[in-house]
Short mmCIF file of C-alpha atoms in Angstrom, two decimals:
data_model
loop_
_atom_site.label_atom_id
_atom_site.label_comp_id
_atom_site.label_asym_id
_atom_site.label_seq_id
_atom_site.Cartn_x
_atom_site.Cartn_y
_atom_site.Cartn_z
CA UNK F 1 -18.68 -17.65 -16.96
CA UNK F 2 -21.80 -16.24 -15.28
CA UNK F 3 -22.12 -12.45 -15.31
CA UNK F 4 -20.41 -10.76 -12.39
CA UNK F 5 -23.13 -8.29 -11.48
CA UNK F 6 -23.50 -5.37 -9.09
CA UNK F 7 -24.63 -7.66 -6.28
CA UNK F 8 -21.45 -9.72 -6.64
CA UNK F 9 -19.34 -6.55 -6.63
CA UNK F 10 -21.06 -5.25 -3.50
CA UNK F 11 -20.49 -8.56 -1.73
CA UNK F 12 -16.78 -8.45 -2.54
CA UNK F 13 -16.55 -4.83 -1.41
CA UNK F 14 -18.34 -5.64 1.85
CA UNK F 15 -16.00 -8.56 2.48
CA UNK F 16 -12.90 -6.46 1.78
CA UNK F 17 -14.22 -3.80 4.18
CA UNK F 18 -15.02 -6.41 6.85
CA UNK F 19 -18.76 -5.81 6.61
CA UNK F 20 -19.49 -9.44 5.74
CA UNK F 21 -17.54 -12.66 6.10
CA UNK F 22 -15.26 -13.67 3.23
CA UNK F 23 -16.31 -17.24 4.05
CA UNK F 24 -19.67 -16.50 2.39
CA UNK F 25 -18.14 -15.55 -0.96
CA UNK F 26 -18.58 -17.69 -4.05
CA UNK F 27 -15.59 -18.82 -6.15
CA UNK F 28 -15.87 -15.88 -8.60
CA UNK F 29 -16.23 -13.49 -5.68
CA UNK F 30 -13.18 -14.99 -3.97
CA UNK F 31 -11.19 -14.35 -7.14
CA UNK F 32 -12.10 -10.67 -7.00
CA UNK F 33 -11.50 -10.62 -3.24
CA UNK F 34 -7.90 -11.72 -3.90
CA UNK F 35 -7.49 -8.97 -6.49
CA UNK F 36 -8.96 -6.25 -4.27
CA UNK F 37 -7.57 -7.14 -0.84
CA UNK F 38 -5.19 -4.62 0.72
CA UNK F 39 -2.29 -6.92 1.63
CA UNK F 40 -0.98 -4.45 4.18
CA UNK F 41 -4.01 -5.42 6.27
CA UNK F 42 -2.54 -8.88 6.74
CA UNK F 43 -3.19 -12.32 5.29
CA UNK F 44 -5.56 -13.78 7.88
CA UNK F 45 -8.48 -14.38 5.42
CA UNK F 46 -6.27 -16.43 3.12
CA UNK F 47 -5.31 -18.93 5.81
CA UNK F 48 -8.90 -20.16 5.56
CA UNK F 49 -9.49 -19.46 1.89
CA UNK F 50 -6.62 -21.60 0.54
CA UNK F 51 -7.98 -24.64 2.38
CA UNK F 52 -11.23 -24.59 0.40
CA UNK F 53 -11.58 -27.18 -2.37
CA UNK F 54 -13.87 -24.88 -4.36
CA UNK F 55 -11.13 -22.26 -4.67
CA UNK F 56 -10.28 -22.00 -8.36
CA UNK F 57 -6.76 -22.89 -9.52
CA UNK F 58 -6.44 -19.51 -11.19
CA UNK F 59 -7.41 -17.76 -7.95
CA UNK F 60 -4.87 -19.77 -5.97
CA UNK F 61 -2.16 -18.95 -8.52
CA UNK F 62 -3.12 -15.27 -8.49
CA UNK F 63 -2.94 -15.15 -4.68
CA UNK F 64 0.42 -16.92 -4.77
CA UNK F 65 1.96 -14.18 -6.92
CA UNK F 66 0.23 -11.35 -5.08
CA UNK F 67 2.20 -12.56 -2.04
CA UNK F 68 5.44 -12.02 -4.02
CA UNK F 69 7.06 -15.47 -3.64
CA UNK F 70 10.16 -14.33 -5.55
CA UNK F 71 11.08 -12.11 -2.60
CA UNK F 72 12.08 -15.20 -0.63
CA UNK F 73 14.41 -16.53 -3.32
CA UNK F 74 17.08 -14.14 -2.04
CA UNK F 75 17.51 -16.17 1.16
CA UNK F 76 19.73 -19.24 1.50
CA UNK F 77 17.42 -21.25 3.73
CA UNK F 78 14.28 -21.13 5.86
CA UNK F 79 16.28 -20.23 8.97
CA UNK F 80 17.10 -16.89 7.40
CA UNK F 81 13.49 -16.38 6.34
CA UNK F 82 12.22 -16.98 9.89
CA UNK F 83 13.89 -13.73 10.93
CA UNK F 84 11.85 -11.70 8.42
CA UNK F 85 8.78 -9.67 9.36
CA UNK F 86 6.77 -11.37 6.62
CA UNK F 87 7.53 -14.97 7.60
CA UNK F 88 3.77 -15.64 7.82
CA UNK F 89 3.52 -14.76 4.12
CA UNK F 90 6.22 -17.32 3.38
CA UNK F 91 4.33 -20.09 5.22
CA UNK F 92 1.17 -19.25 3.30
CA UNK F 93 3.09 -19.28 0.01
CA UNK F 94 4.50 -22.73 0.76
CA UNK F 95 1.05 -24.10 1.62
CA UNK F 96 -0.40 -22.77 -1.64
CA UNK F 97 2.54 -24.32 -3.49
CA UNK F 98 1.96 -27.73 -1.92
CA UNK F 99 -1.78 -27.72 -2.61
CA UNK F 100 -1.43 -26.39 -6.16
CA UNK F 101 1.28 -28.81 -7.26
CA UNK F 102 -0.46 -31.82 -5.65
CA UNK F 103 -3.72 -31.13 -7.51
CA UNK F 104 -5.76 -30.09 -4.48
CA UNK F 105 -7.48 -27.39 -6.53
CA UNK F 106 -9.43 -28.88 -9.44
CA UNK F 107 -11.69 -26.12 -10.82
CA UNK F 108 -10.12 -24.21 -13.71
CA UNK F 109 -12.55 -21.42 -14.53
CA UNK F 110 -10.32 -18.36 -14.10
CA UNK F 111 -7.10 -18.13 -16.03
CA UNK F 112 -4.14 -16.37 -14.46
CA UNK F 113 -0.82 -15.75 -16.21
CA UNK F 114 2.15 -14.90 -13.91
CA UNK F 115 4.22 -13.89 -16.93
CA UNK F 116 1.82 -11.09 -17.79
CA UNK F 117 2.17 -9.17 -14.52
CA UNK F 118 4.94 -10.61 -12.39
CA UNK F 119 7.63 -12.35 -14.40
CA UNK F 120 10.40 -10.76 -16.42
CA UNK F 121 13.99 -11.62 -17.26
CA UNK F 122 15.33 -9.89 -14.14
CA UNK F 123 13.25 -11.72 -11.55
CA UNK F 124 14.80 -14.47 -9.43
CA UNK F 125 12.54 -17.54 -9.46
CA UNK F 126 15.11 -20.11 -8.38
CA UNK F 127 13.02 -21.14 -5.35
CA UNK F 128 9.70 -21.35 -7.22
CA UNK F 129 8.33 -24.61 -8.73
CA UNK F 130 8.10 -24.31 -12.51
CA UNK F 131 4.38 -25.18 -12.45
CA UNK F 132 3.72 -21.97 -10.48
CA UNK F 133 5.04 -19.90 -13.39
CA UNK F 134 2.69 -21.41 -16.00
CA UNK F 135 -0.58 -19.79 -17.06
CA UNK F 136 -3.58 -21.62 -15.62
CA UNK F 137 -6.48 -22.82 -17.76
CA UNK F 138 -9.82 -21.03 -17.96
CA UNK F 139 -11.10 -17.58 -18.91
CA UNK F 140 -9.28 -14.39 -17.95
CA UNK F 141 -11.21 -12.72 -15.12
CA UNK F 142 -9.63 -9.29 -14.73
CA UNK F 143 -10.02 -7.04 -11.74
CA UNK F 144 -13.53 -5.55 -11.68
CA UNK F 145 -14.21 -1.95 -10.73
CA UNK F 146 -15.80 -2.16 -7.29
CA UNK F 147 -13.94 0.71 -5.66
CA UNK F 148 -15.50 3.92 -4.46
CA UNK F 149 -12.10 5.60 -4.38
CA UNK F 150 -9.33 6.42 -6.82
CA UNK F 151 -6.15 8.47 -7.18
CA UNK F 152 -5.92 11.49 -9.45
CA UNK F 153 -3.69 14.44 -10.23
CA UNK F 154 -4.53 17.64 -8.34
CA UNK F 155 -6.34 20.39 -10.19
CA UNK F 156 -4.59 23.71 -10.79
CA UNK F 157 -6.57 25.22 -7.91
CA UNK F 158 -5.57 22.39 -5.57
CA UNK F 159 -1.90 22.76 -6.52
CA UNK F 160 -2.05 26.49 -5.81
CA UNK F 161 -3.47 25.66 -2.38
CA UNK F 162 -0.60 23.21 -1.76
CA UNK F 163 2.00 25.85 -2.70
CA UNK F 164 0.31 28.34 -0.40
CA UNK F 165 0.37 25.88 2.51
CA UNK F 166 4.07 25.16 1.93
CA UNK F 167 4.69 28.91 2.12
CA UNK F 168 2.71 29.08 5.37
CA UNK F 169 4.80 26.21 6.77
CA UNK F 170 8.00 28.13 6.05
CA UNK F 171 6.60 31.16 7.90
CA UNK F 172 5.63 28.96 10.88
CA UNK F 173 9.18 27.65 11.15
CA UNK F 174 10.58 31.19 10.89
CA UNK F 175 8.70 32.22 14.04
CA UNK F 176 11.13 30.12 16.11
CA UNK F 177 13.92 30.01 13.52
CA UNK F 178 14.04 33.42 11.76
CA UNK F 179 17.01 32.45 9.57
CA UNK F 180 15.29 29.41 8.02
CA UNK F 181 15.08 29.28 4.23
CA UNK F 182 13.67 26.37 2.26
CA UNK F 183 16.68 25.40 0.17
CA UNK F 184 17.83 21.95 1.30
CA UNK F 185 15.31 19.18 2.00
CA UNK F 186 17.38 17.52 4.72
CA UNK F 187 17.70 20.83 6.55
CA UNK F 188 13.98 21.44 6.13
CA UNK F 189 13.18 18.09 7.77
CA UNK F 190 15.28 19.06 10.79
CA UNK F 191 13.57 22.45 10.92
CA UNK F 192 10.11 20.82 10.85
CA UNK F 193 11.03 18.65 13.83
CA UNK F 194 12.37 21.65 15.76
CA UNK F 195 9.18 23.58 14.99
CA UNK F 196 6.97 20.73 16.17
CA UNK F 197 8.91 20.57 19.43
CA UNK F 198 8.68 24.36 19.80
CA UNK F 199 4.91 24.44 19.37
CA UNK F 200 4.01 21.35 21.41
CA UNK F 201 3.71 23.24 24.70
CA UNK F 202 2.43 26.51 23.26
CA UNK F 203 -0.93 27.90 22.24
CA UNK F 204 -0.62 28.29 18.48
CA UNK F 205 -3.82 30.32 18.21
CA UNK F 206 -4.70 30.95 14.57
CA UNK F 207 -1.40 29.51 13.31
CA UNK F 208 -2.12 26.38 11.26
CA UNK F 209 0.59 24.07 12.57
CA UNK F 210 -0.65 21.20 10.41
CA UNK F 211 0.58 23.02 7.31
CA UNK F 212 4.05 21.82 8.31
CA UNK F 213 2.98 18.48 6.85
CA UNK F 214 2.84 20.03 3.36
CA UNK F 215 6.46 21.08 3.66
CA UNK F 216 7.38 17.56 4.79
CA UNK F 217 5.54 16.05 1.82
CA UNK F 218 7.25 18.48 -0.54
CA UNK F 219 10.64 17.38 0.80
CA UNK F 220 9.76 13.78 -0.04
CA UNK F 221 8.65 14.82 -3.54
CA UNK F 222 11.87 16.73 -4.20
CA UNK F 223 14.17 14.05 -2.73
CA UNK F 224 12.59 10.88 -4.12
CA UNK F 225 10.67 11.97 -7.23
CA UNK F 226 7.26 11.47 -5.61
CA UNK F 227 4.37 13.61 -6.83
CA UNK F 228 1.32 15.34 -5.45
CA UNK F 229 -1.84 13.29 -5.58
CA UNK F 230 -5.49 13.46 -4.56
CA UNK F 231 -7.05 10.40 -2.96
CA UNK F 232 -10.66 10.86 -4.07
CA UNK F 233 -13.42 9.21 -2.07
CA UNK F 234 -17.13 9.11 -2.68
CA UNK F 235 -17.53 11.38 0.32
CA UNK F 236 -14.56 13.70 -0.15
CA UNK F 237 -10.86 13.78 -0.95
CA UNK F 238 -7.44 13.99 0.67
CA UNK F 239 -4.31 15.71 -0.61
CA UNK F 240 -1.12 13.68 -0.41
CA UNK F 241 1.86 12.41 -2.34
CA UNK F 242 2.53 9.12 -4.08
CA UNK F 243 5.62 7.34 -5.37
CA UNK F 244 6.17 6.94 -9.16
CA UNK F 245 4.49 3.51 -9.26
CA UNK F 246 1.44 4.84 -7.32
CA UNK F 247 1.84 1.94 -4.85
CA UNK F 248 2.49 4.05 -1.76
CA UNK F 249 0.81 7.22 -0.53
CA UNK F 250 1.37 9.65 2.35
CA UNK F 251 -1.49 12.01 3.18
CA UNK F 252 -1.21 15.59 4.38
CA UNK F 253 -3.32 15.10 7.50
CA UNK F 254 -1.07 12.52 9.14
CA UNK F 255 2.61 13.24 9.88
CA UNK F 256 2.11 16.45 11.88
CA UNK F 257 -1.16 15.30 13.45
CA UNK F 258 0.67 12.26 14.79
CA UNK F 259 3.55 14.23 16.31
CA UNK F 260 2.18 17.58 17.47
CA UNK F 261 -0.19 15.84 19.90
CA UNK F 262 2.50 13.46 21.18
CA UNK F 263 1.00 10.32 19.64
CA UNK F 264 4.39 9.67 18.00
CA UNK F 265 7.84 11.03 18.78
CA UNK F 266 8.76 13.88 16.47
CA UNK F 267 11.77 11.83 15.33
CA UNK F 268 9.39 9.76 13.20
CA UNK F 269 9.28 12.78 10.87
CA UNK F 270 12.91 12.14 9.90
CA UNK F 271 12.68 8.35 10.30
CA UNK F 272 9.97 7.96 7.69
CA UNK F 273 11.63 10.49 5.41
CA UNK F 274 14.91 8.54 5.50
CA UNK F 275 13.26 5.13 5.17
CA UNK F 276 11.36 6.13 2.02
CA UNK F 277 14.60 6.49 0.06
CA UNK F 278 14.55 4.00 -2.83
CA UNK F 279 11.29 2.41 -1.64
CA UNK F 280 8.72 1.22 -4.21
CA UNK F 281 6.61 -1.06 -1.98
CA UNK F 282 6.30 -2.16 1.65
CA UNK F 283 8.77 -5.02 1.22
CA UNK F 284 11.50 -2.47 0.44
CA UNK F 285 11.16 -0.82 3.84
CA UNK F 286 13.87 -1.50 6.43
CA UNK F 287 11.08 -1.61 8.99
CA UNK F 288 7.33 -1.32 8.74
CA UNK F 289 5.78 0.58 11.64
CA UNK F 290 4.28 3.21 9.40
CA UNK F 291 1.20 1.59 7.89
CA UNK F 292 -0.06 0.43 11.29
CA UNK F 293 -0.17 3.99 12.61
CA UNK F 294 -1.60 5.50 9.45
CA UNK F 295 1.43 7.33 8.04
CA UNK F 296 2.02 5.30 4.90
CA UNK F 297 -0.76 3.73 2.84
CA UNK F 298 -0.71 1.06 0.15
CA UNK F 299 -2.58 2.30 -2.92
CA UNK F 300 -1.58 -0.23 -5.56
CA UNK F 301 -5.18 -1.48 -5.49
CA UNK F 302 -6.60 1.90 -6.53
CA UNK F 303 -7.08 3.15 -10.06
CA UNK F 304 -5.23 6.27 -11.20
CA UNK F 305 -7.12 8.80 -13.26
CA UNK F 306 -5.36 11.56 -15.15
#
């Protein structure tokens, strides 16, 4: 396989960021595009991509499993699936299936093995053609490092800052609720909402209302075993929390920003908190309004550095 150089990586990155058309990508670049795409941004590019004869079989198979076809094996028929938010994903999955099994894709340069990343003894594959579970021919073409961002653990100094901000949040709540103590997370969530409502119509002056978000994040960490994280960019970084699998991230500059200015009802503070219980990815959510308004981010495409 020809070397995948910096120019190729930049083209993939530009396509992922919408700075150039994915229709201009070569077959190797399309393979990396599939591996790097943030699937919470939708599947529109793939409606065109899967119709291209030059798409490699390994790329098509990789995309198929990135769309999590096993999720739909839990439903009895297509009528039930039509009621799901991700029905468009299902239609795309079925089209890839039809093209793959019929031999529409002929190039076999990039090997992809579903068993390596997606299949185990607990997964339900009753609705998946056996051919879609078999490793494709070719050379393994693993995900290349084209990202300018990554996740990392906070430094000791950053953690001290977080603890300080949580303390400030408690003091902010105590201005309107003098008896508040941070003991129970559920009670703290209610207190945060009450504080947001209290301060909406008031001049907070030097009081840093946004520090309430750190208390909210800490409640999620304590309730669901999430942990503090830093989303490091080339141009800066953001403090937040991430779930154990590092697939989902909430950032500190979102939940209070969205509610204190009235952009979202303050009830979303408790809604998101409740809906994150037991969630490991977006498909686990009872509803998915959160990514579209920038409260919950998918970070399974980012590297984690200790």
